[in-house]
């Protein structure tokens, strides 16, 4: 069975803290994505990676960075968390076919106080 | 203008009813289209792909209208378990970046 896992389901952090969100997929997919989902705005792409050590900015990269040292793992980093980064964060992966299904992790609900 | 727009709803329908809703996209070069379903506090999951000729999967029918740049989803004989948010997803040609609509909420009542 296809699996995308995220390190935490719920996370509470304070303003200014450094936050790491980890995502692991077991499908040997080349492409991995980080989205945030907010009410009324839908899913917005933060960053994506199409290969190890490769990354590209999505639509809303400000305040975030990413790391892809291994094919199966894609990390999202909030260097200095702010309250407007309170959101649901979803990781996804996609095979190289381009028309394949994008599989999502269960999501991390991050609250920044 | 957003790349993908959906009527947020909610569509409140009785069991057994038919419900249909559309999603419009702005990029005429869009190549692949999907409907995802998202239950409350869960991740999105693929419901069905949308093919140019239209396609059915049980009670669900998806259509693509390239001329008017929209896709549609029709649910027949609604079940309580169909209550969810339905996300429209569009992928441009030669791109892996998916564009998501904000979702259409459907609530099926007994």
PDB file of N, CA and C in Angstrom, chain B residues 41-89:
ATOM      1  N   UNK B  41     -10.682  17.021   8.201  1.00  0.00           N
ATOM      2  CA  UNK B  41      -9.440  16.775   8.936  1.00  0.00           C
ATOM      3  C   UNK B  41      -8.624  15.599   8.376  1.00  0.00           C
ATOM      4  N   UNK B  42      -8.853  15.290   7.125  1.00  0.00           N
ATOM      5  CA  UNK B  42      -8.071  14.240   6.484  1.00  0.00           C
ATOM      6  C   UNK B  42      -7.361  14.812   5.249  1.00  0.00           C
ATOM      7  N   UNK B  43      -6.431  14.002   4.696  1.00  0.00           N
ATOM      8  CA  UNK B  43      -5.739  14.448   3.507  1.00  0.00           C
ATOM      9  C   UNK B  43      -6.576  14.210   2.255  1.00  0.00           C
ATOM     10  N   UNK B  44      -6.315  14.956   1.188  1.00  0.00           N
ATOM     11  CA  UNK B  44      -7.020  14.716  -0.078  1.00  0.00           C
ATOM     12  C   UNK B  44      -6.656  13.355  -0.654  1.00  0.00           C
ATOM     13  N   UNK B  45      -7.635  12.707  -1.257  1.00  0.00           N
ATOM     14  CA  UNK B  45      -7.401  11.430  -1.926  1.00  0.00           C
ATOM     15  C   UNK B  45      -8.033  11.475  -3.299  1.00  0.00           C
ATOM     16  N   UNK B  46      -7.353  10.854  -4.251  1.00  0.00           N
ATOM     17  CA  UNK B  46      -7.845  10.873  -5.621  1.00  0.00           C
ATOM     18  C   UNK B  46      -9.204  10.190  -5.717  1.00  0.00           C
ATOM     19  N   UNK B  47     -10.157  10.893  -6.295  1.00  0.00           N
ATOM     20  CA  UNK B  47     -11.468  10.313  -6.570  1.00  0.00           C
ATOM     21  C   UNK B  47     -11.484   9.738  -7.987  1.00  0.00           C
ATOM     22  N   UNK B  48     -11.127  10.571  -8.950  1.00  0.00           N
ATOM     23  CA  UNK B  48     -11.083  10.099 -10.328  1.00  0.00           C
ATOM     24  C   UNK B  48     -10.350  11.091 -11.223  1.00  0.00           C
ATOM     25  N   UNK B  49      -9.755  10.549 -12.258  1.00  0.00           N
ATOM     26  CA  UNK B  49      -9.188  11.383 -13.309  1.00  0.00           C
ATOM     27  C   UNK B  49     -10.326  11.826 -14.226  1.00  0.00           C
ATOM     28  N   UNK B  50     -10.093  12.890 -14.974  1.00  0.00           N
ATOM     29  CA  UNK B  50     -11.092  13.386 -15.912  1.00  0.00           C
ATOM     30  C   UNK B  50     -10.520  13.289 -17.312  1.00  0.00           C
ATOM     31  N   UNK B  51     -11.171  12.530 -18.163  1.00  0.00           N
ATOM     32  CA  UNK B  51     -10.692  12.326 -19.517  1.00  0.00           C
ATOM     33  C   UNK B  51     -11.482  13.182 -20.497  1.00  0.00           C
ATOM     34  N   UNK B  52     -10.868  13.437 -21.632  1.00  0.00           N
ATOM     35  CA  UNK B  52     -11.482  14.326 -22.632  1.00  0.00           C
ATOM     36  C   UNK B  52     -12.866  13.867 -23.050  1.00  0.00           C
ATOM     37  N   UNK B  53     -13.050  12.563 -23.092  1.00  0.00           N
ATOM     38  CA  UNK B  53     -14.325  12.018 -23.563  1.00  0.00           C
ATOM     39  C   UNK B  53     -15.333  11.894 -22.427  1.00  0.00           C
ATOM     40  N   UNK B  54     -14.928  12.292 -21.241  1.00  0.00           N
ATOM     41  CA  UNK B  54     -15.804  12.108 -20.083  1.00  0.00           C
ATOM     42  C   UNK B  54     -15.692  10.683 -19.574  1.00  0.00           C
ATOM     43  N   UNK B  55     -15.893  10.485 -18.311  1.00  0.00           N
ATOM     44  CA  UNK B  55     -15.780   9.145 -17.748  1.00  0.00           C
ATOM     45  C   UNK B  55     -16.649   8.983 -16.512  1.00  0.00           C
ATOM     46  N   UNK B  56     -16.990   7.716 -16.282  1.00  0.00           N
ATOM     47  CA  UNK B  56     -17.852   7.361 -15.161  1.00  0.00           C
ATOM     48  C   UNK B  56     -17.144   6.390 -14.251  1.00  0.00           C
ATOM     49  N   UNK B  57     -17.431   6.509 -12.967  1.00  0.00           N
ATOM     50  CA  UNK B  57     -16.951   5.514 -12.020  1.00  0.00           C
ATOM     51  C   UNK B  57     -18.084   5.295 -11.032  1.00  0.00           C
ATOM     52  N   UNK B  58     -18.874   4.279 -11.304  1.00  0.00           N
ATOM     53  CA  UNK B  58     -20.027   4.032 -10.454  1.00  0.00           C
ATOM     54  C   UNK B  58     -21.022   5.180 -10.514  1.00  0.00           C
ATOM     55  N   UNK B  59     -21.274   5.796  -9.393  1.00  0.00           N
ATOM     56  CA  UNK B  59     -22.258   6.884  -9.318  1.00  0.00           C
ATOM     57  C   UNK B  59     -21.661   8.245  -9.684  1.00  0.00           C
ATOM     58  N   UNK B  60     -20.394   8.272  -9.974  1.00  0.00           N
ATOM     59  CA  UNK B  60     -19.692   9.527 -10.250  1.00  0.00           C
ATOM     60  C   UNK B  60     -19.398   9.665 -11.743  1.00  0.00           C
ATOM     61  N   UNK B  61     -19.706  10.837 -12.268  1.00  0.00           N
ATOM     62  CA  UNK B  61     -19.420  11.125 -13.670  1.00  0.00           C
ATOM     63  C   UNK B  61     -18.642  12.424 -13.767  1.00  0.00           C
ATOM     64  N   UNK B  62     -17.539  12.383 -14.481  1.00  0.00           N
ATOM     65  CA  UNK B  62     -16.711  13.573 -14.677  1.00  0.00           C
ATOM     66  C   UNK B  62     -16.723  13.956 -16.149  1.00  0.00           C
ATOM     67  N   UNK B  63     -16.775  15.259 -16.407  1.00  0.00           N
ATOM     68  CA  UNK B  63     -16.772  15.754 -17.779  1.00  0.00           C
ATOM     69  C   UNK B  63     -15.747  16.865 -17.908  1.00  0.00           C
ATOM     70  N   UNK B  64     -15.202  16.986 -19.113  1.00  0.00           N
ATOM     71  CA  UNK B  64     -14.258  18.064 -19.417  1.00  0.00           C
ATOM     72  C   UNK B  64     -14.788  18.855 -20.594  1.00  0.00           C
ATOM     73  N   UNK B  65     -14.820  20.168 -20.452  1.00  0.00           N
ATOM     74  CA  UNK B  65     -15.201  21.045 -21.548  1.00  0.00           C
ATOM     75  C   UNK B  65     -14.029  21.985 -21.810  1.00  0.00           C
ATOM     76  N   UNK B  66     -13.214  21.620 -22.803  1.00  0.00           N
ATOM     77  CA  UNK B  66     -12.001  22.408 -23.082  1.00  0.00           C
ATOM     78  C   UNK B  66     -12.346  23.781 -23.655  1.00  0.00           C
ATOM     79  N   UNK B  67     -13.390  23.848 -24.453  1.00  0.00           N
ATOM     80  CA  UNK B  67     -13.742  25.126 -25.103  1.00  0.00           C
ATOM     81  C   UNK B  67     -14.080  26.174 -24.050  1.00  0.00           C
ATOM     82  N   UNK B  68     -14.808  25.757 -23.029  1.00  0.00           N
ATOM     83  CA  UNK B  68     -15.205  26.698 -21.979  1.00  0.00           C
ATOM     84  C   UNK B  68     -14.310  26.619 -20.751  1.00  0.00           C
ATOM     85  N   UNK B  69     -13.340  25.727 -20.806  1.00  0.00           N
ATOM     86  CA  UNK B  69     -12.340  25.585 -19.744  1.00  0.00           C
ATOM     87  C   UNK B  69     -12.971  25.301 -18.388  1.00  0.00           C
ATOM     88  N   UNK B  70     -13.739  24.216 -18.349  1.00  0.00           N
ATOM     89  CA  UNK B  70     -14.224  23.775 -17.050  1.00  0.00           C
ATOM     90  C   UNK B  70     -14.339  22.262 -17.035  1.00  0.00           C
ATOM     91  N   UNK B  71     -14.301  21.729 -15.816  1.00  0.00           N
ATOM     92  CA  UNK B  71     -14.611  20.321 -15.612  1.00  0.00           C
ATOM     93  C   UNK B  71     -15.773  20.238 -14.638  1.00  0.00           C
ATOM     94  N   UNK B  72     -16.460  19.135 -14.683  1.00  0.00           N
ATOM     95  CA  UNK B  72     -17.626  18.976 -13.824  1.00  0.00           C
ATOM     96  C   UNK B  72     -17.594  17.612 -13.153  1.00  0.00           C
ATOM     97  N   UNK B  73     -18.297  17.543 -12.038  1.00  0.00           N
ATOM     98  CA  UNK B  73     -18.474  16.276 -11.329  1.00  0.00           C
ATOM     99  C   UNK B  73     -19.944  16.141 -10.990  1.00  0.00           C
ATOM    100  N   UNK B  74     -20.493  14.989 -11.311  1.00  0.00           N
ATOM    101  CA  UNK B  74     -21.897  14.702 -11.019  1.00  0.00           C
ATOM    102  C   UNK B  74     -21.948  13.462 -10.148  1.00  0.00           C
ATOM    103  N   UNK B  75     -22.702  13.543  -9.076  1.00  0.00           N
ATOM    104  CA  UNK B  75     -22.874  12.414  -8.169  1.00  0.00           C
ATOM    105  C   UNK B  75     -24.344  12.017  -8.209  1.00  0.00           C
ATOM    106  N   UNK B  76     -24.595  10.778  -8.612  1.00  0.00           N
ATOM    107  CA  UNK B  76     -25.978  10.266  -8.660  1.00  0.00           C
ATOM    108  C   UNK B  76     -26.272   9.480  -7.402  1.00  0.00           C
ATOM    109  N   UNK B  77     -27.565   9.427  -7.045  1.00  0.00           N
ATOM    110  CA  UNK B  77     -27.982   8.584  -5.914  1.00  0.00           C
ATOM    111  C   UNK B  77     -27.091   8.824  -4.697  1.00  0.00           C
ATOM    112  N   UNK B  78     -27.024  10.063  -4.260  1.00  0.00           N
ATOM    113  CA  UNK B  78     -26.103  10.464  -3.187  1.00  0.00           C
ATOM    114  C   UNK B  78     -26.277   9.612  -1.935  1.00  0.00           C
ATOM    115  N   UNK B  79     -25.141   9.290  -1.330  1.00  0.00           N
ATOM    116  CA  UNK B  79     -25.105   8.561  -0.057  1.00  0.00           C
ATOM    117  C   UNK B  79     -24.595   9.502   1.030  1.00  0.00           C
ATOM    118  N   UNK B  80     -24.926   9.168   2.271  1.00  0.00           N
ATOM    119  CA  UNK B  80     -24.406   9.965   3.387  1.00  0.00           C
ATOM    120  C   UNK B  80     -22.888  10.027   3.347  1.00  0.00           C
ATOM    121  N   UNK B  81     -22.282   8.929   2.918  1.00  0.00           N
ATOM    122  CA  UNK B  81     -20.814   8.845   2.886  1.00  0.00           C
ATOM    123  C   UNK B  81     -20.177   9.711   1.799  1.00  0.00           C
ATOM    124  N   UNK B  82     -21.010  10.291   0.933  1.00  0.00           N
ATOM    125  CA  UNK B  82     -20.472  11.190  -0.094  1.00  0.00           C
ATOM    126  C   UNK B  82     -20.196  12.583   0.475  1.00  0.00           C
ATOM    127  N   UNK B  83     -20.631  12.845   1.684  1.00  0.00           N
ATOM    128  CA  UNK B  83     -20.388  14.147   2.318  1.00  0.00           C
ATOM    129  C   UNK B  83     -18.886  14.359   2.452  1.00  0.00           C
ATOM    130  N   UNK B  84     -18.402  15.405   1.825  1.00  0.00           N
ATOM    131  CA  UNK B  84     -16.961  15.676   1.796  1.00  0.00           C
ATOM    132  C   UNK B  84     -16.746  16.991   1.056  1.00  0.00           C
ATOM    133  N   UNK B  85     -15.494  17.380   0.982  1.00  0.00           N
ATOM    134  CA  UNK B  85     -15.114  18.497   0.118  1.00  0.00           C
ATOM    135  C   UNK B  85     -14.446  17.920  -1.117  1.00  0.00           C
ATOM    136  N   UNK B  86     -14.859  18.380  -2.273  1.00  0.00           N
ATOM    137  CA  UNK B  86     -14.340  17.870  -3.537  1.00  0.00           C
ATOM    138  C   UNK B  86     -13.436  18.931  -4.154  1.00  0.00           C
ATOM    139  N   UNK B  87     -12.187  18.530  -4.371  1.00  0.00           N
ATOM    140  CA  UNK B  87     -11.170  19.448  -4.885  1.00  0.00           C
ATOM    141  C   UNK B  87     -10.916  19.172  -6.356  1.00  0.00           C
ATOM    142  N   UNK B  88     -10.913  20.224  -7.114  1.00  0.00           N
ATOM    143  CA  UNK B  88     -10.597  20.143  -8.526  1.00  0.00           C
ATOM    144  C   UNK B  88      -9.086  20.369  -8.683  1.00  0.00           C
ATOM    145  N   UNK B  89      -8.439  19.557  -9.499  1.00  0.00           N
ATOM    146  CA  UNK B  89      -6.991  19.659  -9.675  1.00  0.00           C
ATOM    147  C   UNK B  89      -6.662  19.715 -11.161  1.00  0.00           C
TER     148      UNK B  89
END
